[in-house]
Every structure is written in structure tokens, then in C-alpha cells.
PDB file of C-alpha atoms in Angstrom:
ATOM      1  CA  MET A   1     -24.257  63.344  73.749  1.00 63.00           C
ATOM      2  CA  ASN A   2     -23.430  61.270  76.835  1.00 76.00           C
ATOM      3  CA  PHE A   3     -23.899  57.507  76.627  1.00 81.00           C
ATOM      4  CA  SER A   4     -21.954  54.866  78.491  1.00 89.00           C
ATOM      5  CA  LEU A   5     -19.976  51.825  77.436  1.00 89.00           C
ATOM      6  CA  GLU A   6     -22.457  49.803  79.488  1.00 91.00           C
ATOM      7  CA  GLN A   7     -25.238  50.998  77.183  1.00 92.00           C
ATOM      8  CA  LEU A   8     -23.221  50.219  74.042  1.00 92.00           C
ATOM      9  CA  LEU A   9     -22.312  46.773  75.359  1.00 93.00           C
ATOM     10  CA  ALA A  10     -25.958  46.018  76.138  1.00 93.00           C
ATOM     11  CA  PHE A  11     -27.003  47.191  72.659  1.00 93.00           C
ATOM     12  CA  VAL A  12     -24.309  45.110  70.906  1.00 94.00           C
ATOM     13  CA  THR A  13     -25.068  41.993  72.956  1.00 94.00           C
ATOM     14  CA  VAL A  14     -28.825  42.212  72.374  1.00 93.00           C
ATOM     15  CA  TYR A  15     -28.155  42.763  68.662  1.00 94.00           C
ATOM     16  CA  GLU A  16     -25.909  39.692  68.434  1.00 92.00           C
ATOM     17  CA  GLN A  17     -28.215  37.493  70.509  1.00 92.00           C
ATOM     18  CA  SER A  18     -31.509  38.800  69.036  1.00 91.00           C
ATOM     19  CA  SER A  19     -32.886  38.390  72.552  1.00 91.00           C
ATOM     20  CA  LEU A  20     -33.009  40.428  75.741  1.00 90.00           C
ATOM     21  CA  SER A  21     -33.028  37.263  77.856  1.00 90.00           C
ATOM     22  CA  LYS A  22     -29.980  35.725  76.161  1.00 91.00           C
ATOM     23  CA  ALA A  23     -28.140  39.032  76.333  1.00 89.00           C
ATOM     24  CA  ALA A  24     -28.933  39.284  80.041  1.00 91.00           C
ATOM     25  CA  VAL A  25     -27.512  35.801  80.665  1.00 92.00           C
ATOM     26  CA  GLN A  26     -24.330  36.630  78.748  1.00 92.00           C
ATOM     27  CA  LEU A  27     -23.860  39.901  80.640  1.00 92.00           C
ATOM     28  CA  ASN A  28     -24.910  38.379  83.963  1.00 92.00           C
ATOM     29  CA  LYS A  29     -27.702  40.931  84.346  1.00 91.00           C
ATOM     30  CA  HIS A  30     -31.467  40.727  84.821  1.00 92.00           C
ATOM     31  CA  ARG A  31     -33.552  40.823  81.635  1.00 90.00           C
ATOM     32  CA  THR A  32     -35.464  43.856  82.881  1.00 90.00           C
ATOM     33  CA  THR A  33     -32.206  45.712  83.546  1.00 92.00           C
ATOM     34  CA  ILE A  34     -30.909  45.061  80.018  1.00 91.00           C
ATOM     35  CA  GLY A  35     -34.228  46.123  78.529  1.00 89.00           C
ATOM     36  CA  GLN A  36     -34.151  49.380  80.496  1.00 92.00           C
ATOM     37  CA  VAL A  37     -30.528  50.111  79.521  1.00 92.00           C
ATOM     38  CA  VAL A  38     -31.383  49.677  75.831  1.00 92.00           C
ATOM     39  CA  THR A  39     -34.538  51.789  76.177  1.00 92.00           C
ATOM     40  CA  ASN A  40     -32.556  54.584  77.861  1.00 92.00           C
ATOM     41  CA  LEU A  41     -30.028  54.484  75.021  1.00 92.00           C
ATOM     42  CA  GLU A  42     -32.826  54.724  72.457  1.00 91.00           C
ATOM     43  CA  ASP A  43     -34.254  57.736  74.329  1.00 92.00           C
ATOM     44  CA  GLN A  44     -30.866  59.463  74.413  1.00 90.00           C
ATOM     45  CA  LEU A  45     -30.256  58.822  70.716  1.00 90.00           C
ATOM     46  CA  ALA A  46     -33.859  59.547  69.723  1.00 91.00           C
ATOM     47  CA  VAL A  47     -33.586  56.414  67.565  1.00 92.00           C
ATOM     48  CA  THR A  48     -35.440  53.087  67.735  1.00 94.00           C
ATOM     49  CA  LEU A  49     -32.821  50.348  67.753  1.00 93.00           C
ATOM     50  CA  PHE A  50     -35.044  47.278  68.010  1.00 93.00           C
ATOM     51  CA  GLU A  51     -38.529  46.118  67.177  1.00 92.00           C
ATOM     52  CA  ARG A  52     -39.879  44.036  70.080  1.00 87.00           C
ATOM     53  CA  LEU A  53     -41.391  40.807  68.743  1.00 82.00           C
ATOM     54  CA  GLY A  54     -42.732  38.893  71.738  1.00 76.00           C
ATOM     55  CA  ARG A  55     -39.738  37.405  73.570  1.00 76.00           C
ATOM     56  CA  SER A  56     -37.339  38.212  70.740  1.00 83.00           C
ATOM     57  CA  VAL A  57     -36.129  41.448  69.190  1.00 90.00           C
ATOM     58  CA  GLU A  58     -35.152  42.438  65.689  1.00 91.00           C
ATOM     59  CA  ALA A  59     -32.826  45.304  64.854  1.00 92.00           C
ATOM     60  CA  THR A  60     -34.267  48.193  62.895  1.00 94.00           C
ATOM     61  CA  LYS A  61     -32.519  49.699  59.874  1.00 93.00           C
ATOM     62  CA  ASP A  62     -30.994  52.322  62.181  1.00 93.00           C
ATOM     63  CA  GLY A  63     -30.030  49.589  64.634  1.00 92.00           C
ATOM     64  CA  HIS A  64     -28.141  47.688  61.927  1.00 92.00           C
ATOM     65  CA  LEU A  65     -26.223  50.834  60.995  1.00 93.00           C
ATOM     66  CA  LEU A  66     -25.334  51.860  64.556  1.00 93.00           C
ATOM     67  CA  TYR A  67     -24.323  48.327  65.595  1.00 93.00           C
ATOM     68  CA  HIS A  68     -21.069  48.476  63.643  1.00 90.00           C
ATOM     69  CA  TYR A  69     -20.072  51.806  65.205  1.00 91.00           C
ATOM     70  CA  ALA A  70     -20.996  50.587  68.684  1.00 92.00           C
ATOM     71  CA  LYS A  71     -18.983  47.401  68.157  1.00 91.00           C
ATOM     72  CA  GLN A  72     -16.020  49.470  67.039  1.00 88.00           C
ATOM     73  CA  ALA A  73     -16.285  51.739  70.085  1.00 88.00           C
ATOM     74  CA  ILE A  74     -16.287  48.721  72.426  1.00 88.00           C
ATOM     75  CA  GLU A  75     -13.239  47.201  70.700  1.00 82.00           C
ATOM     76  CA  HIS A  76     -11.360  50.496  70.993  1.00 81.00           C
ATOM     77  CA  ALA A  77     -12.280  50.644  74.672  1.00 82.00           C
ATOM     78  CA  LYS A  78     -10.824  47.142  75.122  1.00 77.00           C
ATOM     79  CA  VAL A  79      -7.624  48.250  73.437  1.00 72.00           C
ATOM     80  CA  PHE A  80      -7.450  51.304  75.710  1.00 75.00           C
ATOM     81  CA  ASP A  81      -7.918  49.116  78.770  1.00 71.00           C
ATOM     82  CA  LYS A  82      -5.205  46.649  77.680  1.00 63.00           C
ATOM     83  CA  VAL A  83      -2.683  49.370  76.828  1.00 63.00           C
ATOM     84  CA  ALA A  84      -3.339  51.168  80.111  1.00 65.00           C
ATOM     85  CA  LEU A  85      -2.979  47.903  82.025  1.00 56.00           C
ATOM     86  CA  SER A  86       0.289  47.087  80.291  1.00 53.00           C
ATOM     87  CA  LEU A  87       1.811  50.399  81.435  1.00 54.00           C
ATOM     88  CA  SER A  88       1.637  49.237  85.043  1.00 53.00           C
ATOM     89  CA  TYR A  89       3.838  46.192  84.397  1.00 51.00           C
ATOM     90  CA  GLY A  90       7.574  45.957  83.934  1.00 55.00           C
ATOM     91  CA  GLU A  91       9.567  43.955  81.396  1.00 60.00           C
ATOM     92  CA  LEU A  92       8.312  40.461  80.595  1.00 73.00           C
ATOM     93  CA  GLU A  93      10.287  37.536  81.995  1.00 81.00           C
ATOM     94  CA  ARG A  94       8.656  34.953  79.714  1.00 87.00           C
ATOM     95  CA  VAL A  95       6.703  35.015  76.449  1.00 93.00           C
ATOM     96  CA  THR A  96       4.728  32.326  74.672  1.00 95.00           C
ATOM     97  CA  ILE A  97       4.587  32.153  70.873  1.00 96.00           C
ATOM     98  CA  ALA A  98       1.959  29.887  69.286  1.00 95.00           C
ATOM     99  CA  TYR A  99       2.381  28.805  65.673  1.00 92.00           C
ATOM    100  CA  PRO A 100       1.054  26.242  63.153  1.00 89.00           C
ATOM    101  CA  SER A 101       3.061  23.056  62.638  1.00 85.00           C
ATOM    102  CA  TYR A 102       4.098  23.949  59.089  1.00 85.00           C
ATOM    103  CA  ILE A 103       6.192  26.988  60.050  1.00 87.00           C
ATOM    104  CA  PRO A 104       9.826  26.164  59.091  1.00 82.00           C
ATOM    105  CA  HIS A 105      11.956  25.641  62.177  1.00 83.00           C
ATOM    106  CA  ASN A 106      14.683  27.894  60.811  1.00 84.00           C
ATOM    107  CA  ALA A 107      12.229  30.814  60.933  1.00 88.00           C
ATOM    108  CA  LEU A 108      11.559  30.094  64.615  1.00 91.00           C
ATOM    109  CA  LEU A 109      15.280  29.746  65.209  1.00 91.00           C
ATOM    110  CA  LYS A 110      15.846  33.215  63.735  1.00 92.00           C
ATOM    111  CA  ILE A 111      13.196  34.656  66.064  1.00 94.00           C
ATOM    112  CA  ARG A 112      14.786  32.998  69.098  1.00 95.00           C
ATOM    113  CA  GLN A 113      18.264  34.215  68.165  1.00 94.00           C
ATOM    114  CA  GLN A 114      17.133  37.820  67.891  1.00 92.00           C
ATOM    115  CA  LEU A 115      15.106  37.677  71.114  1.00 91.00           C
ATOM    116  CA  SER A 116      18.160  36.278  72.880  1.00 88.00           C
ATOM    117  CA  LYS A 117      20.202  39.263  71.754  1.00 86.00           C
ATOM    118  CA  ALA A 118      17.565  41.840  72.678  1.00 85.00           C
ATOM    119  CA  PHE A 119      16.343  40.208  75.918  1.00 83.00           C
ATOM    120  CA  PRO A 120      19.125  37.918  77.236  1.00 83.00           C
ATOM    121  CA  THR A 121      17.220  36.787  80.339  1.00 82.00           C
ATOM    122  CA  MET A 122      13.814  36.303  78.718  1.00 84.00           C
ATOM    123  CA  LYS A 123      12.410  32.763  78.477  1.00 90.00           C
ATOM    124  CA  VAL A 124      10.522  31.906  75.263  1.00 94.00           C
ATOM    125  CA  ASP A 125       8.012  29.071  74.901  1.00 96.00           C
ATOM    126  CA  PHE A 126       7.122  27.871  71.374  1.00 96.00           C
ATOM    127  CA  LEU A 127       3.838  25.931  71.108  1.00 94.00           C
ATOM    128  CA  VAL A 128       2.240  24.273  68.059  1.00 90.00           C
ATOM    129  CA  ARG A 129      -1.452  25.194  67.869  1.00 89.00           C
ATOM    130  CA  ASP A 130      -4.193  25.427  65.223  1.00 85.00           C
ATOM    131  CA  ARG A 131      -5.472  28.735  63.904  1.00 84.00           C
ATOM    132  CA  GLU A 132      -8.592  28.994  66.072  1.00 85.00           C
ATOM    133  CA  ASP A 133      -6.670  28.152  69.244  1.00 89.00           C
ATOM    134  CA  ILE A 134      -4.051  30.762  68.335  1.00 90.00           C
ATOM    135  CA  ARG A 135      -6.709  33.415  67.759  1.00 86.00           C
ATOM    136  CA  THR A 136      -8.647  32.765  70.966  1.00 89.00           C
ATOM    137  CA  GLY A 137      -5.455  32.172  72.958  1.00 92.00           C
ATOM    138  CA  VAL A 138      -4.002  35.553  72.008  1.00 91.00           C
ATOM    139  CA  LEU A 139      -7.348  37.260  72.659  1.00 87.00           C
ATOM    140  CA  ASP A 140      -7.631  35.898  76.200  1.00 86.00           C
ATOM    141  CA  GLY A 141      -3.933  36.359  76.993  1.00 87.00           C
ATOM    142  CA  LYS A 142      -3.040  32.667  77.035  1.00 92.00           C
ATOM    143  CA  TYR A 143      -0.403  33.309  74.351  1.00 94.00           C
ATOM    144  CA  HIS A 144       1.570  36.519  73.998  1.00 94.00           C
ATOM    145  CA  PHE A 145       2.080  36.130  70.254  1.00 95.00           C
ATOM    146  CA  GLY A 146       0.553  34.046  67.512  1.00 94.00           C
ATOM    147  CA  ILE A 147       1.717  33.322  63.989  1.00 92.00           C
ATOM    148  CA  ALA A 148      -1.449  32.353  62.146  1.00 87.00           C
ATOM    149  CA  ASN A 149      -2.788  31.658  58.693  1.00 84.00           C
ATOM    150  CA  SER A 150      -4.830  34.708  57.739  1.00 76.00           C
ATOM    151  CA  HIS A 151      -6.532  33.001  54.766  1.00 61.00           C
ATOM    152  CA  GLN A 152     -10.245  33.962  54.737  1.00 55.00           C
ATOM    153  CA  SER A 153     -10.008  35.429  58.224  1.00 55.00           C
ATOM    154  CA  THR A 154     -11.658  38.639  59.348  1.00 51.00           C
ATOM    155  CA  ALA A 155      -9.753  41.422  61.042  1.00 46.00           C
ATOM    156  CA  ILE A 156      -9.791  41.304  64.826  1.00 50.00           C
ATOM    157  CA  GLN A 157      -9.856  44.928  65.850  1.00 52.00           C
ATOM    158  CA  SER A 158      -8.894  44.287  69.451  1.00 65.00           C
ATOM    159  CA  LEU A 159      -5.605  42.637  68.345  1.00 80.00           C
ATOM    160  CA  ASP A 160      -2.419  44.164  67.043  1.00 85.00           C
ATOM    161  CA  THR A 161      -1.713  42.374  63.741  1.00 86.00           C
ATOM    162  CA  VAL A 162       1.136  42.539  61.229  1.00 88.00           C
ATOM    163  CA  PHE A 163       1.130  40.746  57.884  1.00 88.00           C
ATOM    164  CA  ILE A 164       4.500  38.967  57.676  1.00 85.00           C
ATOM    165  CA  GLY A 165       4.333  37.362  54.246  1.00 83.00           C
ATOM    166  CA  HIS A 166       3.440  34.049  52.624  1.00 83.00           C
ATOM    167  CA  THR A 167       4.623  30.498  53.117  1.00 84.00           C
ATOM    168  CA  GLU A 168       4.781  28.855  49.705  1.00 85.00           C
ATOM    169  CA  PHE A 169       4.116  25.120  49.566  1.00 89.00           C
ATOM    170  CA  VAL A 170       5.380  22.874  46.763  1.00 89.00           C
ATOM    171  CA  PRO A 171       5.427  19.064  46.330  1.00 91.00           C
ATOM    172  CA  PHE A 172       8.550  17.482  47.838  1.00 93.00           C
ATOM    173  CA  VAL A 173       9.888  13.983  47.126  1.00 92.00           C
ATOM    174  CA  LYS A 174      12.997  12.007  48.004  1.00 93.00           C
ATOM    175  CA  LYS A 175      15.896  13.021  45.800  1.00 90.00           C
ATOM    176  CA  GLY A 176      16.546  10.132  43.403  1.00 90.00           C
ATOM    177  CA  GLY A 177      13.480   8.277  44.722  1.00 92.00           C
ATOM    178  CA  LYS A 178      10.788   6.569  42.684  1.00 92.00           C
ATOM    179  CA  ILE A 179       8.637   9.678  42.143  1.00 92.00           C
ATOM    180  CA  HIS A 180      11.671  11.834  41.350  1.00 91.00           C
ATOM    181  CA  GLN A 181      12.523   9.495  38.481  1.00 90.00           C
ATOM    182  CA  VAL A 182       9.094   9.811  36.828  1.00 88.00           C
ATOM    183  CA  THR A 183       8.996  11.704  33.522  1.00 88.00           C
ATOM    184  CA  GLU A 184       7.648  15.245  33.568  1.00 84.00           C
ATOM    185  CA  SER A 185       4.583  14.335  31.481  1.00 84.00           C
ATOM    186  CA  GLN A 186       3.551  11.624  33.982  1.00 87.00           C
ATOM    187  CA  LEU A 187       4.378  13.556  37.135  1.00 88.00           C
ATOM    188  CA  LEU A 188       0.934  14.965  37.984  1.00 87.00           C
ATOM    189  CA  SER A 189      -0.872  11.663  37.416  1.00 90.00           C
ATOM    190  CA  THR A 190       1.747   9.923  39.572  1.00 91.00           C
ATOM    191  CA  LEU A 191       1.179  12.367  42.453  1.00 92.00           C
ATOM    192  CA  GLN A 192      -2.554  11.693  42.197  1.00 91.00           C
ATOM    193  CA  THR A 193      -2.048   7.982  42.880  1.00 93.00           C
ATOM    194  CA  GLU A 194       1.074   7.754  45.060  1.00 94.00           C
ATOM    195  CA  ARG A 195       0.865   8.030  48.866  1.00 96.00           C
ATOM    196  CA  GLN A 196       0.564  11.650  49.983  1.00 95.00           C
ATOM    197  CA  PHE A 197       1.359  12.853  53.492  1.00 96.00           C
ATOM    198  CA  VAL A 198      -0.861  15.820  54.424  1.00 94.00           C
ATOM    199  CA  LEU A 199      -0.058  18.175  57.300  1.00 92.00           C
ATOM    200  CA  ARG A 200      -3.077  17.997  59.601  1.00 89.00           C
ATOM    201  CA  SER A 201      -2.929  21.721  60.378  1.00 87.00           C
ATOM    202  CA  LEU A 202      -3.633  22.532  56.716  1.00 88.00           C
ATOM    203  CA  ILE A 203      -6.793  20.430  56.834  1.00 87.00           C
ATOM    204  CA  ASP A 204      -7.882  21.955  60.162  1.00 84.00           C
ATOM    205  CA  GLU A 205      -7.541  25.400  58.617  1.00 82.00           C
ATOM    206  CA  GLY A 206      -9.881  24.537  55.760  1.00 81.00           C
ATOM    207  CA  LEU A 207      -7.197  24.145  53.091  1.00 84.00           C
ATOM    208  CA  GLY A 208      -7.666  20.433  52.458  1.00 84.00           C
ATOM    209  CA  ASP A 209      -9.375  21.014  49.106  1.00 85.00           C
ATOM    210  CA  LYS A 210      -6.252  22.787  47.857  1.00 85.00           C
ATOM    211  CA  PHE A 211      -3.634  20.465  49.245  1.00 90.00           C
ATOM    212  CA  ILE A 212      -5.129  16.970  48.981  1.00 92.00           C
ATOM    213  CA  VAL A 213      -4.219  15.678  45.516  1.00 90.00           C
ATOM    214  CA  SER A 214      -4.013  11.918  45.972  1.00 92.00           C
ATOM    215  CA  GLY A 215      -6.825   9.648  47.054  1.00 91.00           C
ATOM    216  CA  ASN A 216      -4.127   7.672  48.858  1.00 95.00           C
ATOM    217  CA  ASN A 217      -3.431  10.233  51.589  1.00 95.00           C
ATOM    218  CA  GLU A 218      -2.444  10.119  55.262  1.00 95.00           C
ATOM    219  CA  ASP A 219      -2.591  12.841  57.923  1.00 94.00           C
ATOM    220  CA  VAL A 220       0.583  13.869  59.762  1.00 93.00           C
ATOM    221  CA  ASP A 221       0.606  16.233  62.732  1.00 88.00           C
ATOM    222  CA  GLN A 222       4.230  17.353  62.676  1.00 86.00           C
ATOM    223  CA  LEU A 223       6.302  18.934  59.930  1.00 87.00           C
ATOM    224  CA  ALA A 224       9.458  17.114  61.079  1.00 86.00           C
ATOM    225  CA  LEU A 225       7.702  13.730  60.807  1.00 91.00           C
ATOM    226  CA  ALA A 226       6.382  14.525  57.322  1.00 91.00           C
ATOM    227  CA  VAL A 227       9.943  15.378  56.271  1.00 90.00           C
ATOM    228  CA  LYS A 228      11.257  12.072  57.615  1.00 91.00           C
ATOM    229  CA  LEU A 229       8.533  10.045  55.900  1.00 94.00           C
ATOM    230  CA  VAL A 230       9.295  11.654  52.539  1.00 93.00           C
ATOM    231  CA  LYS A 231      13.047  11.247  53.097  1.00 92.00           C
ATOM    232  CA  ASP A 232      12.421   7.518  53.498  1.00 93.00           C
ATOM    233  CA  ASP A 233      10.684   7.507  50.079  1.00 94.00           C
ATOM    234  CA  LEU A 234       7.366   6.401  51.594  1.00 95.00           C
ATOM    235  CA  GLY A 235       5.447   9.052  49.679  1.00 94.00           C
ATOM    236  CA  TRP A 236       5.349  12.769  48.906  1.00 94.00           C
ATOM    237  CA  ALA A 237       4.038  15.889  50.628  1.00 94.00           C
ATOM    238  CA  TRP A 238       3.348  19.573  50.178  1.00 91.00           C
ATOM    239  CA  LEU A 239       6.047  21.245  52.279  1.00 90.00           C
ATOM    240  CA  PRO A 240       7.217  24.846  52.695  1.00 88.00           C
ATOM    241  CA  LEU A 241       9.519  25.792  49.819  1.00 83.00           C
ATOM    242  CA  SER A 242      11.947  27.321  52.309  1.00 77.00           C
ATOM    243  CA  LEU A 243      12.749  23.805  53.517  1.00 67.00           C
ATOM    244  CA  SER A 244      14.841  23.348  50.386  1.00 55.00           C
ATOM    245  CA  GLN A 245      17.567  25.377  52.086  1.00 52.00           C
ATOM    246  CA  SER A 246      17.192  23.665  55.463  1.00 50.00           C
ATOM    247  CA  GLU A 247      19.815  21.428  56.974  1.00 45.00           C
ATOM    248  CA  LEU A 248      17.093  18.756  57.208  1.00 51.00           C
ATOM    249  CA  THR A 249      16.668  18.416  53.466  1.00 51.00           C
ATOM    250  CA  VAL A 250      19.940  19.186  51.701  1.00 50.00           C
ATOM    251  CA  ASP A 251      20.836  16.296  49.357  1.00 64.00           C
ATOM    252  CA  GLU A 252      17.793  14.325  50.592  1.00 84.00           C
ATOM    253  CA  LEU A 253      14.585  16.037  49.488  1.00 87.00           C
ATOM    254  CA  VAL A 254      13.823  17.932  46.311  1.00 87.00           C
ATOM    255  CA  PRO A 255      10.903  20.213  45.360  1.00 87.00           C
ATOM    256  CA  LEU A 256       9.140  19.172  42.167  1.00 86.00           C
ATOM    257  CA  LYS A 257       8.515  21.404  39.170  1.00 82.00           C
ATOM    258  CA  ILE A 258       5.173  20.444  37.662  1.00 80.00           C
ATOM    259  CA  PRO A 259       4.252  21.860  34.220  1.00 73.00           C
ATOM    260  CA  GLN A 260       0.615  22.351  35.262  1.00 66.00           C
ATOM    261  CA  LEU A 261       1.687  24.271  38.389  1.00 67.00           C
ATOM    262  CA  LEU A 262       3.575  27.502  37.652  1.00 59.00           C
ATOM    263  CA  GLU A 263       4.098  28.172  41.366  1.00 62.00           C
ATOM    264  CA  GLY A 264       3.178  26.597  44.668  1.00 68.00           C
ATOM    265  CA  PHE A 265       0.225  27.346  46.928  1.00 82.00           C
ATOM    266  CA  LYS A 266       0.838  30.389  49.095  1.00 85.00           C
ATOM    267  CA  VAL A 267      -0.551  30.646  52.625  1.00 86.00           C
ATOM    268  CA  PRO A 268      -0.655  34.206  54.076  1.00 87.00           C
ATOM    269  CA  LEU A 269       0.702  34.569  57.601  1.00 88.00           C
ATOM    270  CA  THR A 270       0.030  37.224  60.225  1.00 89.00           C
ATOM    271  CA  LEU A 271       1.735  37.919  63.544  1.00 92.00           C
ATOM    272  CA  CYS A 272      -0.821  38.902  66.173  1.00 91.00           C
ATOM    273  CA  CYS A 273      -0.687  40.017  69.791  1.00 91.00           C
ATOM    274  CA  GLN A 274      -2.629  42.183  72.187  1.00 88.00           C
ATOM    275  CA  HIS A 275      -2.130  45.941  72.163  1.00 84.00           C
ATOM    276  CA  SER A 276       0.428  46.301  74.909  1.00 81.00           C
ATOM    277  CA  ASN A 277       3.282  48.644  75.682  1.00 78.00           C
ATOM    278  CA  ILE A 278       5.403  45.697  76.888  1.00 80.00           C
ATOM    279  CA  LEU A 279       4.627  43.418  73.954  1.00 87.00           C
ATOM    280  CA  LYS A 280       5.370  46.226  71.497  1.00 87.00           C
ATOM    281  CA  ASP A 281       9.085  46.061  72.273  1.00 86.00           C
ATOM    282  CA  VAL A 282       9.147  42.290  71.799  1.00 91.00           C
ATOM    283  CA  LYS A 283       7.125  42.552  68.582  1.00 92.00           C
ATOM    284  CA  HIS A 284       9.680  45.021  67.219  1.00 91.00           C
ATOM    285  CA  VAL A 285      12.259  42.248  67.545  1.00 92.00           C
ATOM    286  CA  ILE A 286      10.139  39.403  66.170  1.00 94.00           C
ATOM    287  CA  VAL A 287       8.997  41.162  62.984  1.00 92.00           C
ATOM    288  CA  PRO A 288      12.510  42.116  61.769  1.00 92.00           C
ATOM    289  CA  ALA A 289      13.694  38.569  62.592  1.00 92.00           C
ATOM    290  CA  ILE A 290      11.023  37.135  60.296  1.00 89.00           C
ATOM    291  CA  GLU A 291      11.817  39.716  57.621  1.00 87.00           C
ATOM    292  CA  ARG A 292      15.498  38.776  57.851  1.00 87.00           C
ATOM    293  CA  TYR A 293      14.651  35.096  57.455  1.00 86.00           C
ATOM    294  CA  ILE A 294      12.539  35.831  54.366  1.00 82.00           C
ATOM    295  CA  THR A 295      15.275  38.039  52.856  1.00 81.00           C
ATOM    296  CA  GLU A 296      17.946  35.389  53.386  1.00 80.00           C
ATOM    297  CA  PHE A 297      15.721  32.738  51.820  1.00 75.00           C
ATOM    298  CA  LYS A 298      15.037  34.880  48.744  1.00 71.00           C
ATOM    299  CA  LYS A 299      18.753  35.505  48.316  1.00 73.00           C
ATOM    300  CA  SER A 300      19.460  31.789  48.486  1.00 69.00           C
ATOM    301  CA  GLN A 301      16.787  31.168  45.837  1.00 63.00           C
ATOM    302  CA  SER A 302      18.310  33.693  43.425  1.00 61.00           C
ATOM    303  CA  LYS A 303      21.756  32.055  43.485  1.00 57.00           C
TER     304      LYS A 303
END
């Protein structure tokens, strides 16, 4: 059976817009043209995809079923196009990696060290961005790689994704500070009233209900600033557990052990990029660098 990607794209767009007119605007085509393309597809398939209801359309039962396969076919075609396009380019001179503000700097340092060894002349830009900006930025090619929170996210079939592990957050306070001196039985109630610094990126990613404990809370954009505020004993904050082995926190900050909390909150992280022959080589350096960072951290925790 011969049907074109143009037909599938028209079908998918009409399905998602529930309107021939809106689909035509999105595809920059005339409404009549889109209607004819969909009708031709229905004739070829011998299946009715939509019920025409005045100026709107509603997918039939068969239309609902075929939509998912059509969507998949279009995504695979996009991947094919991107991979084919990447074959015509040489080695990258510069890559951009977008990441949320709570990623420990030592993890980024490990990535940069390994990229320097594998690609000595390559320039690497690290940019702090929120999850939605990372997702759309990687999709449209604005960023080559993104490290993003994959909590409650749906798979993006047109992207190459690798699950790279979890970042565990625990409450940190100044070592020897006022909160650190509180008895274990009073610790949770103290955290609920003392000033809490909350990383803004966690709120933007819909995790505020998990991380906001105190009614006396303040937003902070940058991980480094949150660390400094806690070091000055101005309050406490949920910070990545891996910071306990960072040169920023040794002998200054301490993670709290709360009886009511057996372990910290874990945020799943995924490395994403476009399907590309060029990016594949760079990805094969980034992933092992992250794995090495995680392995070294676990070893330090077991000592």
C-alpha cells in the first residue's frame, strides 16, 4: 500500500487540531487541500478516519487507533532525516550542554575533563536551563545535549535518550550551626519552621510539593548561592547528597539524618540529544563520564 508522509502528516495534524482549518494553518496549506489529502488517504486505506461535524472533525475508532502508528511513522522519518543530515557534516567544533541548576558541578567537571581528552580542540558551553527549555532546545537543535529531570515526563521518540541515574536530595545545614545542634526528636519540627532555601528549578519542574517543608521558605536560582547561604547558617536546604564530598562543603555543611526520612528524595535524570552520527561519538564520552562520577561517589559513601 503506497501512502505518503504528507498524507500521514495531514492526518496527524487534523487529529491533533480536531479541525481541518487549524491543521491547514499549521501546515501552511489551504483547507481544501488538507481535506482532499485526508480523503485520499481514507480512500487508499478503505477506512474512515474522521466524522465531519460542521467545521470540526472527530476521529473515528479506527482513526484513534491509526493515529498512534502514523505519529510513530512521522517521528521515525524525522530521525531518518536527522541521521542522514548528520552524515554530511564533519566533526563538531563546539557543543552546548544544557542542565538544571541543581546538577553538582563536580559531575559537569568530570564531563568536561573527558571531553577534553577525547576532543582536545572542541569548545563546550554549559548553560543552566529549566526542563521545558532543555526539551524544546534539544528538539530544535538549539542545544546539542540536555541533562533533564525525567520525572513524570513522556518519551520523546524523535530524541536519543539515556537514563543516567538519580540525584538524591537530603537536607543540608551548617556543620555545628543552630539546626545541627537540635536533638533528633525535634529535628523535623525545626525544619518546618526554620528558613528554608528552595532551588527554583525544583519548583519550576513541579517538585515543590515534595521539597517545600517550611512555611518560611525563599527561592534561590543557583546551587552555588544556596550552598553559600546555608554555609552562613542563614537556613537549610535540600541539596544533592553528592555535595557532601565536594570541595565546597567539606567541614562546612553536613547532611541531616531524619528518623522520619529513611532516604532522601531521588530525582531521575536523562541525557538527551538528537539522533546524529556526529553527536553519537560525543555522547559515548559524556555517558561514561557521568557513570564514572556516580561510581566514584558511591565508593566515597561506602568508606
